[in-house]
Short mmCIF file of N, CA and C in Angstrom, two decimals:
data_model
loop_
_atom_site.label_atom_id
_atom_site.label_comp_id
_atom_site.label_asym_id
_atom_site.label_seq_id
_atom_site.Cartn_x
_atom_site.Cartn_y
_atom_site.Cartn_z
N LEU A 9 -87.96 -77.58 -38.23
CA LEU A 9 -86.80 -76.86 -37.57
C LEU A 9 -86.26 -75.84 -38.57
N LEU A 10 -86.24 -76.46 -39.57
CA LEU A 10 -85.52 -75.51 -41.04
C LEU A 10 -86.79 -74.36 -41.16
N HIS A 11 -88.01 -74.82 -41.18
CA HIS A 11 -88.99 -73.96 -41.57
C HIS A 11 -88.97 -72.58 -40.44
N GLY A 12 -88.72 -73.13 -39.26
CA GLY A 12 -88.76 -72.26 -38.20
C GLY A 12 -87.66 -71.14 -38.27
N LEU A 13 -86.67 -71.63 -38.95
CA LEU A 13 -85.52 -70.73 -38.88
C LEU A 13 -85.49 -70.07 -40.27
N GLY A 14 -86.39 -70.40 -40.89
CA GLY A 14 -86.89 -69.20 -42.00
C GLY A 14 -86.43 -69.99 -43.30
N ALA A 15 -85.80 -71.33 -43.22
CA ALA A 15 -85.38 -71.65 -44.39
C ALA A 15 -86.38 -72.33 -45.36
N LEU A 16 -86.25 -72.16 -46.82
CA LEU A 16 -87.26 -72.59 -47.94
C LEU A 16 -86.43 -74.16 -48.13
N THR A 17 -87.30 -75.06 -48.11
CA THR A 17 -87.17 -76.59 -48.11
C THR A 17 -88.19 -76.84 -49.44
N HIS A 18 -87.36 -78.06 -50.17
CA HIS A 18 -88.34 -78.70 -51.06
C HIS A 18 -88.47 -80.22 -50.59
N VAL A 19 -89.39 -80.75 -50.63
CA VAL A 19 -89.38 -82.36 -50.15
C VAL A 19 -89.49 -82.90 -51.66
N VAL A 20 -88.71 -83.89 -51.67
CA VAL A 20 -88.47 -84.47 -53.19
C VAL A 20 -88.85 -86.07 -53.24
N PRO A 21 -89.32 -86.95 -54.37
CA PRO A 21 -89.26 -88.09 -53.70
C PRO A 21 -88.13 -88.95 -54.04
N THR A 22 -88.06 -90.20 -53.42
CA THR A 22 -86.62 -90.80 -53.39
C THR A 22 -86.52 -91.29 -54.69
N ALA A 23 -85.29 -91.53 -55.16
CA ALA A 23 -84.74 -91.62 -56.40
C ALA A 23 -83.29 -92.27 -56.57
N SER A 24 -83.04 -93.03 -57.27
CA SER A 24 -81.68 -93.61 -57.11
C SER A 24 -80.73 -92.33 -57.59
N ILE A 25 -79.56 -92.73 -56.84
CA ILE A 25 -78.19 -91.77 -57.32
C ILE A 25 -78.06 -91.23 -58.70
N ALA A 26 -78.51 -92.50 -59.57
CA ALA A 26 -78.38 -92.16 -60.97
C ALA A 26 -79.43 -91.79 -61.70
N ASN A 27 -80.48 -91.44 -61.20
CA ASN A 27 -81.76 -90.69 -61.46
C ASN A 27 -81.51 -89.12 -61.52
N PRO A 28 -81.80 -88.55 -62.53
CA PRO A 28 -81.53 -87.24 -62.42
C PRO A 28 -82.41 -86.47 -61.40
N HIS A 29 -83.23 -86.90 -61.03
CA HIS A 29 -84.26 -86.38 -59.82
C HIS A 29 -83.71 -86.61 -58.39
N HIS A 30 -82.65 -87.25 -58.46
CA HIS A 30 -82.08 -87.40 -57.08
C HIS A 30 -81.84 -86.40 -56.33
N TYR A 31 -81.87 -86.30 -54.81
CA TYR A 31 -81.87 -85.19 -54.35
C TYR A 31 -80.70 -84.33 -54.53
N VAL A 32 -79.57 -84.76 -54.43
CA VAL A 32 -78.04 -84.61 -54.77
C VAL A 32 -78.31 -83.72 -56.05
N LYS A 33 -78.77 -84.31 -56.89
CA LYS A 33 -78.50 -83.44 -58.50
C LYS A 33 -79.62 -82.25 -58.42
N LEU A 34 -80.94 -82.67 -57.74
CA LEU A 34 -81.67 -81.68 -57.72
C LEU A 34 -81.04 -80.21 -56.88
N ALA A 35 -80.49 -80.87 -55.46
CA ALA A 35 -79.91 -79.57 -55.19
C ALA A 35 -78.93 -78.82 -55.88
N GLN A 36 -77.71 -79.47 -56.38
CA GLN A 36 -76.86 -78.96 -57.49
C GLN A 36 -77.39 -77.80 -58.42
N ARG A 37 -78.37 -78.29 -59.15
CA ARG A 37 -79.23 -77.45 -60.10
C ARG A 37 -79.87 -76.35 -59.62
N ALA A 38 -80.29 -76.54 -58.19
CA ALA A 38 -80.95 -75.14 -57.61
C ALA A 38 -80.02 -74.34 -57.18
N ALA A 39 -78.96 -74.92 -56.47
CA ALA A 39 -77.68 -73.76 -56.07
C ALA A 39 -77.39 -73.12 -57.59
N GLU A 40 -76.83 -73.92 -58.63
CA GLU A 40 -76.47 -73.20 -59.76
C GLU A 40 -77.57 -72.25 -60.43
N ARG A 41 -78.70 -72.46 -60.21
CA ARG A 41 -79.64 -71.39 -60.41
C ARG A 41 -79.80 -70.33 -59.62
N ALA A 42 -79.44 -70.42 -58.38
CA ALA A 42 -79.41 -69.51 -57.48
C ALA A 42 -78.16 -68.64 -57.72
N THR A 43 -77.17 -69.14 -58.01
CA THR A 43 -75.81 -68.30 -58.28
C THR A 43 -75.93 -67.64 -59.56
N ARG A 44 -76.76 -68.10 -60.60
CA ARG A 44 -76.67 -67.18 -61.78
C ARG A 44 -77.56 -65.90 -61.69
N GLN A 45 -78.14 -65.75 -60.48
CA GLN A 45 -79.31 -64.70 -60.09
C GLN A 45 -78.40 -63.99 -58.87
N PRO A 46 -77.39 -63.25 -59.27
CA PRO A 46 -76.78 -62.50 -58.03
C PRO A 46 -77.59 -61.40 -57.70
N HIS A 47 -78.46 -60.80 -58.74
CA HIS A 47 -79.19 -59.51 -58.15
C HIS A 47 -80.13 -59.95 -57.19
N ASN A 48 -80.62 -61.12 -57.02
CA ASN A 48 -81.66 -61.62 -56.02
C ASN A 48 -80.89 -61.90 -54.79
N GLN A 49 -80.93 -61.14 -53.81
CA GLN A 49 -80.18 -61.41 -52.43
C GLN A 49 -81.09 -62.43 -51.60
N ALA A 50 -82.50 -62.43 -51.74
CA ALA A 50 -83.07 -63.27 -51.12
C ALA A 50 -82.77 -64.94 -51.32
N ILE A 51 -82.15 -65.16 -52.29
CA ILE A 51 -81.73 -66.29 -52.46
C ILE A 51 -80.03 -66.32 -52.51
N ARG A 52 -79.64 -67.40 -51.45
CA ARG A 52 -78.10 -67.82 -51.38
C ARG A 52 -77.97 -68.80 -51.31
N ALA A 53 -76.96 -69.55 -52.40
CA ALA A 53 -76.77 -70.89 -52.40
C ALA A 53 -75.48 -71.47 -52.42
N ALA A 54 -74.92 -72.50 -52.11
CA ALA A 54 -73.65 -73.05 -52.26
C ALA A 54 -73.82 -74.27 -52.31
N PHE A 55 -73.11 -75.09 -53.27
CA PHE A 55 -73.27 -76.97 -53.40
C PHE A 55 -71.78 -76.99 -53.25
N THR A 56 -71.53 -78.02 -52.16
CA THR A 56 -70.58 -78.34 -51.80
C THR A 56 -70.04 -79.77 -52.41
N ASN A 57 -70.83 -80.46 -53.04
CA ASN A 57 -70.75 -81.32 -53.78
C ASN A 57 -69.63 -82.68 -52.97
N GLN A 58 -70.20 -82.78 -51.52
CA GLN A 58 -69.37 -83.60 -50.70
C GLN A 58 -69.13 -85.16 -51.34
N PHE A 59 -70.18 -85.58 -52.08
CA PHE A 59 -69.84 -86.98 -52.40
C PHE A 59 -68.75 -87.25 -53.69
N GLU A 60 -68.50 -86.08 -54.25
CA GLU A 60 -67.56 -86.04 -55.39
C GLU A 60 -66.34 -85.18 -54.96
N ASN A 61 -66.38 -84.48 -53.87
CA ASN A 61 -65.38 -83.48 -53.64
C ASN A 61 -64.06 -84.13 -52.92
N GLU A 62 -62.70 -84.11 -53.50
CA GLU A 62 -61.84 -84.93 -52.94
C GLU A 62 -61.20 -84.48 -51.32
N ALA A 63 -61.69 -83.10 -51.13
CA ALA A 63 -61.43 -82.40 -50.02
C ALA A 63 -62.38 -83.31 -48.98
N ASN A 64 -63.33 -83.78 -49.34
CA ASN A 64 -64.42 -84.51 -48.10
C ASN A 64 -63.74 -85.77 -47.91
N PHE A 65 -63.11 -86.50 -48.63
CA PHE A 65 -62.22 -87.71 -48.38
C PHE A 65 -60.94 -87.23 -47.59
N GLU A 66 -60.32 -86.26 -47.96
CA GLU A 66 -58.94 -85.68 -47.40
C GLU A 66 -59.25 -85.71 -45.81
N ILE A 67 -60.62 -84.58 -45.59
CA ILE A 67 -60.37 -84.12 -44.24
C ILE A 67 -60.83 -85.37 -43.20
N HIS A 68 -61.54 -86.18 -43.70
CA HIS A 68 -61.99 -87.39 -42.91
C HIS A 68 -60.59 -88.27 -42.83
N TYR A 69 -59.94 -88.29 -43.66
CA TYR A 69 -58.47 -89.27 -43.72
C TYR A 69 -57.54 -88.44 -42.74
N GLN A 70 -57.57 -87.30 -42.42
CA GLN A 70 -56.81 -86.52 -41.59
C GLN A 70 -57.23 -86.54 -40.39
N THR A 71 -58.77 -86.55 -40.13
CA THR A 71 -59.22 -86.18 -38.95
C THR A 71 -60.30 -87.18 -38.25
N THR A 72 -61.25 -87.40 -38.96
CA THR A 72 -62.08 -88.57 -38.52
C THR A 72 -61.52 -89.74 -38.20
N GLY A 73 -60.81 -90.20 -39.15
CA GLY A 73 -60.09 -91.73 -39.18
C GLY A 73 -58.87 -91.66 -37.80
N PRO A 74 -58.07 -90.78 -37.69
CA PRO A 74 -57.31 -90.54 -36.46
C PRO A 74 -58.11 -90.55 -35.31
N GLU A 75 -59.17 -89.97 -35.41
CA GLU A 75 -60.07 -89.57 -33.94
C GLU A 75 -60.72 -91.07 -33.50
N LEU A 76 -61.08 -91.70 -34.62
CA LEU A 76 -61.72 -93.20 -34.42
C LEU A 76 -60.78 -93.94 -33.89
N TRP A 77 -59.59 -94.06 -34.70
CA TRP A 77 -58.32 -94.84 -34.33
C TRP A 77 -57.98 -94.42 -32.65
N ARG A 78 -57.76 -93.10 -32.06
CA ARG A 78 -57.69 -93.07 -31.00
C ARG A 78 -58.46 -93.16 -29.74
N GLY A 79 -60.00 -92.79 -30.30
CA GLY A 79 -60.88 -93.31 -29.39
C GLY A 79 -61.39 -94.80 -29.19
N CYS A 80 -60.42 -95.73 -29.98
CA CYS A 80 -60.72 -97.14 -29.72
C CYS A 80 -59.25 -97.80 -28.90
N HIS A 81 -58.55 -96.54 -28.82
CA HIS A 81 -57.27 -97.01 -27.99
C HIS A 81 -56.31 -97.35 -28.83
N CYS A 82 -56.22 -97.29 -30.22
CA CYS A 82 -55.56 -98.08 -31.09
C CYS A 82 -55.66 -99.32 -31.00
N ASN A 83 -56.90 -99.97 -30.99
CA ASN A 83 -57.06 -101.30 -31.00
C ASN A 83 -58.38 -101.49 -31.67
N LEU A 84 -58.64 -101.50 -32.89
CA LEU A 84 -59.62 -101.60 -33.68
C LEU A 84 -59.36 -102.96 -34.37
N GLN A 85 -60.66 -103.81 -34.15
CA GLN A 85 -60.58 -105.08 -34.93
C GLN A 85 -61.73 -104.92 -35.97
N ALA A 86 -62.64 -104.11 -36.23
CA ALA A 86 -63.44 -104.11 -37.21
C ALA A 86 -64.26 -102.68 -37.29
N PHE A 87 -64.40 -102.39 -38.59
CA PHE A 87 -65.30 -100.81 -38.34
C PHE A 87 -66.29 -101.31 -39.49
N CYS A 88 -67.64 -100.80 -39.21
CA CYS A 88 -68.62 -101.03 -40.02
C CYS A 88 -69.34 -99.50 -40.02
N MET A 89 -69.67 -99.06 -41.31
CA MET A 89 -70.50 -97.72 -41.07
C MET A 89 -71.34 -97.85 -42.35
N SER A 90 -72.29 -96.56 -42.55
CA SER A 90 -73.33 -96.49 -43.44
C SER A 90 -73.50 -95.30 -43.78
N ALA A 91 -74.07 -94.90 -44.73
CA ALA A 91 -74.35 -93.42 -45.16
C ALA A 91 -75.64 -92.87 -44.33
N GLY A 92 -75.54 -91.72 -44.14
CA GLY A 92 -76.58 -91.33 -43.47
C GLY A 92 -77.62 -90.68 -44.50
N THR A 93 -78.69 -90.04 -43.94
CA THR A 93 -79.88 -89.55 -44.85
C THR A 93 -79.69 -88.52 -45.88
N GLY A 94 -78.19 -87.87 -45.63
CA GLY A 94 -78.01 -86.84 -46.42
C GLY A 94 -78.68 -85.76 -46.24
N GLY A 95 -79.10 -85.73 -44.97
CA GLY A 95 -79.59 -84.36 -44.65
C GLY A 95 -78.73 -83.81 -43.62
#
């Protein structure tokens, strides 16, 4: 799908979050490289740093939490979740 929309993608091997080759760290470095090249209009990038960005926590606290609570009719006994693929 991404290729069909014209996106440039890079498949990277699985790596621990502590590994400098983890996809999040690779994405951050790629975005930094792209932003240092403002003359190159073909490459546009932004790294939102969702896992370390306090605004990410805050928006879920303000919106996702209350939405789940209302969706359970304010009667929630347990909540289990997991991280997604990161994609």
